[in-house]
Structures are given as structure tokens and as C-alpha cells.
CSV table of C-alpha atoms in Angstrom, one decimal:
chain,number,residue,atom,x,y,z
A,1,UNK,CA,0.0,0.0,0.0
A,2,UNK,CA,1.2,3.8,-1.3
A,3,UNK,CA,1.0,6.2,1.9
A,4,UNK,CA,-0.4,9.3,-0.4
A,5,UNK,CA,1.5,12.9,1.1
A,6,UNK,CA,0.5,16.6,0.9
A,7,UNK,CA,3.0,18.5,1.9
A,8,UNK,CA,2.0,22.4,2.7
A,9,UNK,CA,4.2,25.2,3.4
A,10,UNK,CA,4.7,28.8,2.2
A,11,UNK,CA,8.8,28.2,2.2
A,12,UNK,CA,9.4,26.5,-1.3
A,13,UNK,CA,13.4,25.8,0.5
A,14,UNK,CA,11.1,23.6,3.5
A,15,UNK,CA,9.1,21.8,1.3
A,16,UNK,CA,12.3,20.9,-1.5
A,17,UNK,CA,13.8,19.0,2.3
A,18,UNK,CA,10.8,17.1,2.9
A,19,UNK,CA,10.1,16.1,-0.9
A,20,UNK,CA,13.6,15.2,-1.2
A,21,UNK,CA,13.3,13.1,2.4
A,22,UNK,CA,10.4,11.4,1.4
A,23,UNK,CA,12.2,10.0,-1.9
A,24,UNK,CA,14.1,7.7,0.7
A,25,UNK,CA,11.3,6.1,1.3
A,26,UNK,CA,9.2,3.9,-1.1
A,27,UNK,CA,6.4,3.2,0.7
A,28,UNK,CA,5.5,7.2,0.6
A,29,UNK,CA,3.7,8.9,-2.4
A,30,UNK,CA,4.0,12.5,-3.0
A,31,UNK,CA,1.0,13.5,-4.7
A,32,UNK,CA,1.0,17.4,-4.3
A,33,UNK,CA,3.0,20.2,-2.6
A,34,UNK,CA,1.4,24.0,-2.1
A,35,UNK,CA,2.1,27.1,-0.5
A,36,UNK,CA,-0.9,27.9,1.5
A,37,UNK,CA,-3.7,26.3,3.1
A,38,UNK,CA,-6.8,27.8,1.7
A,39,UNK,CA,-4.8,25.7,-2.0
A,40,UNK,CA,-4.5,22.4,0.4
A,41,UNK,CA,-8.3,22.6,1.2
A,42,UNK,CA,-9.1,23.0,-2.2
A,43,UNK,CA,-7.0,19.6,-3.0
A,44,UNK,CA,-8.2,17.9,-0.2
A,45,UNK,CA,-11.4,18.0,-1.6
A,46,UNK,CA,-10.7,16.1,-5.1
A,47,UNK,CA,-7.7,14.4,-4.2
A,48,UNK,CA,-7.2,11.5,-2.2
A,49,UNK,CA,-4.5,12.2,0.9
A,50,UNK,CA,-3.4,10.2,4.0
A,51,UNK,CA,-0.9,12.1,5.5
A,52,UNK,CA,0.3,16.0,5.9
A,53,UNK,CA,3.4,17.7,6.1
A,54,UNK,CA,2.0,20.5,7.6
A,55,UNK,CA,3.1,23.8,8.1
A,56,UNK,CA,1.3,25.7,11.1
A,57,UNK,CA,2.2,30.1,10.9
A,58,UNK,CA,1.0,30.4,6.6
A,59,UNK,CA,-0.3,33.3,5.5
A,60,UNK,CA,-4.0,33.8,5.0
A,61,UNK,CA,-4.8,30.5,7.4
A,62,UNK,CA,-2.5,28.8,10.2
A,63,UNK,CA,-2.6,25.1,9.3
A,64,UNK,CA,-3.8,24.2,12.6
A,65,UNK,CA,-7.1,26.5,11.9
A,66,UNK,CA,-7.2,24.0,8.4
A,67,UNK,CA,-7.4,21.2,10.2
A,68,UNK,CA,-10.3,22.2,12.0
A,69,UNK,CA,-12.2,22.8,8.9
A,70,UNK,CA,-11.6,19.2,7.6
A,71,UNK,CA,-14.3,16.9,8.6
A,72,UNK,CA,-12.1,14.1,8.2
A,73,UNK,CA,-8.7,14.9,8.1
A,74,UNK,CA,-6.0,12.7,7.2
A,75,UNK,CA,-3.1,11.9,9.7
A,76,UNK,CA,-0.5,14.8,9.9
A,77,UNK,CA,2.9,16.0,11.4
A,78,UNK,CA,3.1,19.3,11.5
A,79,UNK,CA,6.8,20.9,10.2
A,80,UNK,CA,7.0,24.6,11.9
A,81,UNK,CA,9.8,26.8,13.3
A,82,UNK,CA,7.5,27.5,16.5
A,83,UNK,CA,7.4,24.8,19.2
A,84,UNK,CA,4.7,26.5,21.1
A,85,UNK,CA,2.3,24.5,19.2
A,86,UNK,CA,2.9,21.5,20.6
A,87,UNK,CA,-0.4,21.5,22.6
A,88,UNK,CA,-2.8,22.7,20.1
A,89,UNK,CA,-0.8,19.8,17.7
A,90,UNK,CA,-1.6,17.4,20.6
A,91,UNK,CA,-5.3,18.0,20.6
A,92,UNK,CA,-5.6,17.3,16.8
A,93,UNK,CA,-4.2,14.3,17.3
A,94,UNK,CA,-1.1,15.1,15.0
A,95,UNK,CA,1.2,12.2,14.9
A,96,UNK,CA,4.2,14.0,15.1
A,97,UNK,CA,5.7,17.7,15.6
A,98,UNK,CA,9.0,18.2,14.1
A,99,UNK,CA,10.9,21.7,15.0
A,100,UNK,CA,12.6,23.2,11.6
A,101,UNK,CA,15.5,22.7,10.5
A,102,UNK,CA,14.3,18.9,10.3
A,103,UNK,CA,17.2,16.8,10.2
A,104,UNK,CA,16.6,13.3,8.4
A,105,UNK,CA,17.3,11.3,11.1
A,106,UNK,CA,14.3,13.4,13.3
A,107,UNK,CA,12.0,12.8,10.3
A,108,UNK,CA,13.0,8.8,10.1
A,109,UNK,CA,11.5,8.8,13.4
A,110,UNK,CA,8.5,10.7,12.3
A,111,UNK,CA,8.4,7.9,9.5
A,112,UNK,CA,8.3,4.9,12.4
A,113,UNK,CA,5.5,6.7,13.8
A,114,UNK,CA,3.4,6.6,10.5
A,115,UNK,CA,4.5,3.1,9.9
A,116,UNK,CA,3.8,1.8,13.2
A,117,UNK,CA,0.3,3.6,12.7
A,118,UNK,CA,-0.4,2.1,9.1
A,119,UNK,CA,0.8,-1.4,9.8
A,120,UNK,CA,-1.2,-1.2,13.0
A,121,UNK,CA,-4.2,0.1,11.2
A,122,UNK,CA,-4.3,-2.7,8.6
A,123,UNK,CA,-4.1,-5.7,11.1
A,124,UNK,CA,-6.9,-4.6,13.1
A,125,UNK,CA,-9.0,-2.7,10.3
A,126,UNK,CA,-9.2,-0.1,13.5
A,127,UNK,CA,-8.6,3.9,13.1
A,128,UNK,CA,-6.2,4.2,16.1
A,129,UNK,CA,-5.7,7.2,18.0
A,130,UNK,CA,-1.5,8.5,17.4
A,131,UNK,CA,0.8,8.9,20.1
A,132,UNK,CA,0.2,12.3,22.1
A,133,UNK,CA,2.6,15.0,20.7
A,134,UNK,CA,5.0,15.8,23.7
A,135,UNK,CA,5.4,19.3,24.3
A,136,UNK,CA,9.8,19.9,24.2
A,137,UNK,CA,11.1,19.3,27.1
A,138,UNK,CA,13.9,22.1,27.0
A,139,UNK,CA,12.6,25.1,24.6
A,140,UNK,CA,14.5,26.2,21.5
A,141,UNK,CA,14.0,29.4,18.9
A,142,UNK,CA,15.7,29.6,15.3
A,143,UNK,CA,17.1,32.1,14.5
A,144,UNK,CA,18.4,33.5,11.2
A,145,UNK,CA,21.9,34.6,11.5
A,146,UNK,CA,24.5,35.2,8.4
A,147,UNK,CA,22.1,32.8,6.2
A,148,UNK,CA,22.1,30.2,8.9
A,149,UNK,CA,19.5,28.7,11.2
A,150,UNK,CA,21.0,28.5,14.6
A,151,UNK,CA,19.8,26.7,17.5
A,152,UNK,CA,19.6,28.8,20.8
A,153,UNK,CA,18.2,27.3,23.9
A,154,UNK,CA,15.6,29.9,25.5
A,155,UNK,CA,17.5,29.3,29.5
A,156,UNK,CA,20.2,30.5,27.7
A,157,UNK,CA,19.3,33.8,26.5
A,158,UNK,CA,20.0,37.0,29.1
A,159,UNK,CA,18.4,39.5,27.3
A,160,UNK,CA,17.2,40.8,23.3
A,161,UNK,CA,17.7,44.4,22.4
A,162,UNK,CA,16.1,45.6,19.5
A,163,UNK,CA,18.1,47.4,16.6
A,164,UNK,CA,15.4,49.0,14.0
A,165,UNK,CA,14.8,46.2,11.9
A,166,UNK,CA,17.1,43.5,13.6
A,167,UNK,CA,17.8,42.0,16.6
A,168,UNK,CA,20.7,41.4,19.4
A,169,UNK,CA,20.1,38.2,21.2
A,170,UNK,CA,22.4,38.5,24.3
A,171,UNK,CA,24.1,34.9,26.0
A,172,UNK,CA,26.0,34.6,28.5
A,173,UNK,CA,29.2,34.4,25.9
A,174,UNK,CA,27.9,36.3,22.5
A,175,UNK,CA,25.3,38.1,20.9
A,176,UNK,CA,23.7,37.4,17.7
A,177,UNK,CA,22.3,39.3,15.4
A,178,UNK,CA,19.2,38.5,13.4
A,179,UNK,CA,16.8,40.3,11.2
A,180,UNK,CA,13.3,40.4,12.9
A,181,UNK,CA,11.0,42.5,15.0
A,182,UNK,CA,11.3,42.2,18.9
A,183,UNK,CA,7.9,41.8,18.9
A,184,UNK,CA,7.6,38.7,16.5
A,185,UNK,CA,10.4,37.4,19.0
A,186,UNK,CA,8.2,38.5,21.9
A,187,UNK,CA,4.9,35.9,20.5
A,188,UNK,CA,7.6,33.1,20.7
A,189,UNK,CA,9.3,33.2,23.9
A,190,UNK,CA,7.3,31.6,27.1
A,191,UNK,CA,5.4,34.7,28.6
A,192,UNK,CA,6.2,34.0,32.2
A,193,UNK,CA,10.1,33.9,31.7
A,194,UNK,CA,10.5,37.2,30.1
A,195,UNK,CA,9.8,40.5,30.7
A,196,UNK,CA,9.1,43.5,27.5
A,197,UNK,CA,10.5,46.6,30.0
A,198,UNK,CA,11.2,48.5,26.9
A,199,UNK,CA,10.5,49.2,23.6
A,200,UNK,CA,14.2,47.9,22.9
A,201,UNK,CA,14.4,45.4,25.6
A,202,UNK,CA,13.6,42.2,26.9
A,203,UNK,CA,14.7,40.4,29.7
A,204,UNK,CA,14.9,36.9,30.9
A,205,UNK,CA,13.5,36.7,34.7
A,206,UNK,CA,15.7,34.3,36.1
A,207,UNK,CA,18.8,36.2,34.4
A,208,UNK,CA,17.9,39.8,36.7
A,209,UNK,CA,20.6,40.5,39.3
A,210,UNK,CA,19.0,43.4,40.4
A,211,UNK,CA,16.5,46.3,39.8
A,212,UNK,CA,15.3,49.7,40.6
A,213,UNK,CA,11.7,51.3,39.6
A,214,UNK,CA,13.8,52.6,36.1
A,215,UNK,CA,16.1,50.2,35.3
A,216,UNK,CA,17.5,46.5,35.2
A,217,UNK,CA,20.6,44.8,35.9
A,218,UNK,CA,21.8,41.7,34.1
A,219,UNK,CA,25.7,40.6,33.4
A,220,UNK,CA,26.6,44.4,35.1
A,221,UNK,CA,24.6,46.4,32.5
A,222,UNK,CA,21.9,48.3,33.6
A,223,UNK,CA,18.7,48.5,31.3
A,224,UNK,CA,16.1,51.0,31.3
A,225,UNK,CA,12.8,50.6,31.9
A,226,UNK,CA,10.6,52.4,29.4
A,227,UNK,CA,8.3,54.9,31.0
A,228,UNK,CA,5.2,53.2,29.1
A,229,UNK,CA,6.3,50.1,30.2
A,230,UNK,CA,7.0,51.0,33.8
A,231,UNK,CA,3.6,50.4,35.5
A,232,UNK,CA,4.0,46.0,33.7
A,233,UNK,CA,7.3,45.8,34.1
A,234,UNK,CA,6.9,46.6,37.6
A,235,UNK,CA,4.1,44.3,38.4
A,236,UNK,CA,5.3,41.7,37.0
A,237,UNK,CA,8.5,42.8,38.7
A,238,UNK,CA,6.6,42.5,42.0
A,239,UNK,CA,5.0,39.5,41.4
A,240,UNK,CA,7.9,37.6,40.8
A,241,UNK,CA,10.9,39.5,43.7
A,242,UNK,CA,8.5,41.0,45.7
A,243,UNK,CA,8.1,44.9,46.4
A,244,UNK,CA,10.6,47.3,45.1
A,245,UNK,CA,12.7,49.0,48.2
């Protein structure tokens, strides 16, 4: 039996790596590749799928919102750059979640997943519920630096000071420099580790050596707090030290 694939993704680079994965694998059948949801439902519709490479931030409609609209979707792992979906992925009952880049060997165990679910499927003639995605136990960002993805460990990172249209990720041992918002940054990073105290600045909680009502200090550099910012910062501030002195 041909496993019939769909891959979606609006980065034609992500879906070259998984075509050119799959090829490994004779049991797998790419029958179309797109570059938006709203396209996949349209094939969905006419053509006969049983598994998704699935992208989840698209423009236009998250994958996980496409999904949803499917009365009876196929199976799916979802392929994004954003690992807190891991939750939402779980209660779709994706089969996997693999973090970009995806490195073969990660997406050979993907492919154990779906075999272990097909071979499962045709002995017992049952629909089986997958494995439950786990959520990451250590959480990791991508950045884009010098035309490179690069791995960063969120406990790692100190602080991220914004630039116009880059940013400075500060560890304990270098900065790096990559070309995004501080607010797209912001959406990603776990809401009750950091802290925006500036229009320029963010700061990891646990990282804070000490503070005053106007600034920060982490590694021996003071940061400011940002007068519309204060009143947060300072709650959260509160909340998490106690009272300021």
C-alpha cells in the first residue's frame, strides 16, 4: 500500500527538504506540494490524501485553523519553526511535531510513527488514535543569523535588544544578530520567563541581578525601563521578587 502525502508550506526551501526526504522512502507517495492552506483545502477536496506535512504560521490561514475545517482529516505532522504548538498539535491528534530545520534522522522517526500507525491500522481494520505530541522538554527558537538557522536554547538567552529592523540576542558568551522585530520574537518566547521593559528590551526573569523602579541589571549592564512600560514591568517585577525598596 502507497502512503499518499501533501506537503503544505509557504517556504518553497522547507518543502524541497521534505520532498527530497520522502524520496528515501518507497512506501510514501507525494502527490502534491502548495504554499498555502486555503490551496490544500481546495486539493483535499478532489484528491485522495493520508498524510500531511504541515506547516502551522502560513499566511492567510494557520494550518492548525485548516485542520479544524476538515471533517475528516488525514493523519499529519506538523513541520514549523515555532514549538509552542505542541499543545494545540496534541489535541488534533497530529502524529508528530518536528521543530525546523528537520534533520533526516528526526523525520525517520517521524516515519516509524506513521508506519507503526499504518501497519497497526491494517491488522486490526481499527482507526487508532497517534501517540500524544509531547510538548519539548527544553525550549528552543531559530534564529536567522549570516544565512544560517542556529539553535539557541531559551535558558540561555540573558536579554534581546532591539536594533530597527534586527535583533541582538544577548548569552552569557555572544550576541547574535538577526533580522526580525522584537515583537515577532516576543509571541515566541514563554510569557512568564520574560519581561518587554522597553520598547528595545527584553529580559529573561531568572537572568535579573537586580533592579530599581527605572532600570534593570543583568551581566553588570543596567537596562532601562521604558516609561510606558513601567507600570507591567513593575508588576510583574513584584510579582515575581517581591516589592521594590
Amino acid at each position: 500500500m502507497k502512503i499518499k502525502v501533501l506537503i503544505i508550506d509557504d517556504e518553497p526551501q522547507a518543502i524541497e527538504v521534505i520532498a527530497n526526504y520522502i524520496r528515501n522512502f518507497p512506501e510514501l507517495e507525494l502527490v502534491e506540494k502548495c504554499d498555502n492552506a486555503v490551496r490544500a483545502f481546495q486539493i483535499l477536496q478532489s484528491t485522495p490524501v493520508d498524510l500531511l506535512f504541515l506547516d502551522i504560521k502560513m499566511p492567510g490561514l494557520l494550518g492548525t485553523d485548516l485542520v479544524k475545517t476538515l471533517k475528516r482529516p488525514p493523519r499529519i505532522i506538523f513541520t514549523t519553526a515555532y514549538q509552542n504548538f505542541a499543545l494545540e498539535a496534541f489535541e488534533l491528534n497530529a502524529l508528530d511535531y518536528l521543530l525546523k530545520p528537520i534533520s533526516f534522522d528526526r523525520f525517520l522517526k517521524a516515519m516509524e510513527k506513521v508506519f507503526d500507525y499504518y501497519k497497526l491500522k491494517q491488522n486490526t481494520g481499527l482507526t487508532l488514535k497517534a501517540e500524544p505530541v509531547q510538548t519539548p522538554t527544553e525550549s528552543v527558537l531559530y534564529l536567522r543569523v549570516e544565512r544560517k538557522m542556529v539553535k539557541v536554547r531559551v535558558s540561555d538567552i540573558y536579554w534581546i535588544e532591539s536594533a530597527k529592523d534586527y535583533i541582538k540576542v544577548f548569552l552569557k558568551d555572544r550576541v547574535l544578530i538577526s533580522k526580525q522585530k522584537i515583537s515577532t520574537l516576543e509571541e515566541l518566547l514563554p510569557e512568564n520567563q520574560f519581561i518587554r521593559i522597553h520598547r528595545s528590551f527584553m529580559v529573561a526573569c531568572d537572568k535579573i541581578e537586580s533592579y530599581h523602579s527605572y532600570c534593570i541589571e543583568i551581566l553588570g549592564k543596567q537596562l532601562p525601563i521604558g516609561r510606558n512600560y513601567k507600570l507591567e514591568s513593575q508588576k510583574k517585577l513584584r510579582e515575581l521578587f517581591g516589592n521594590f525598596s
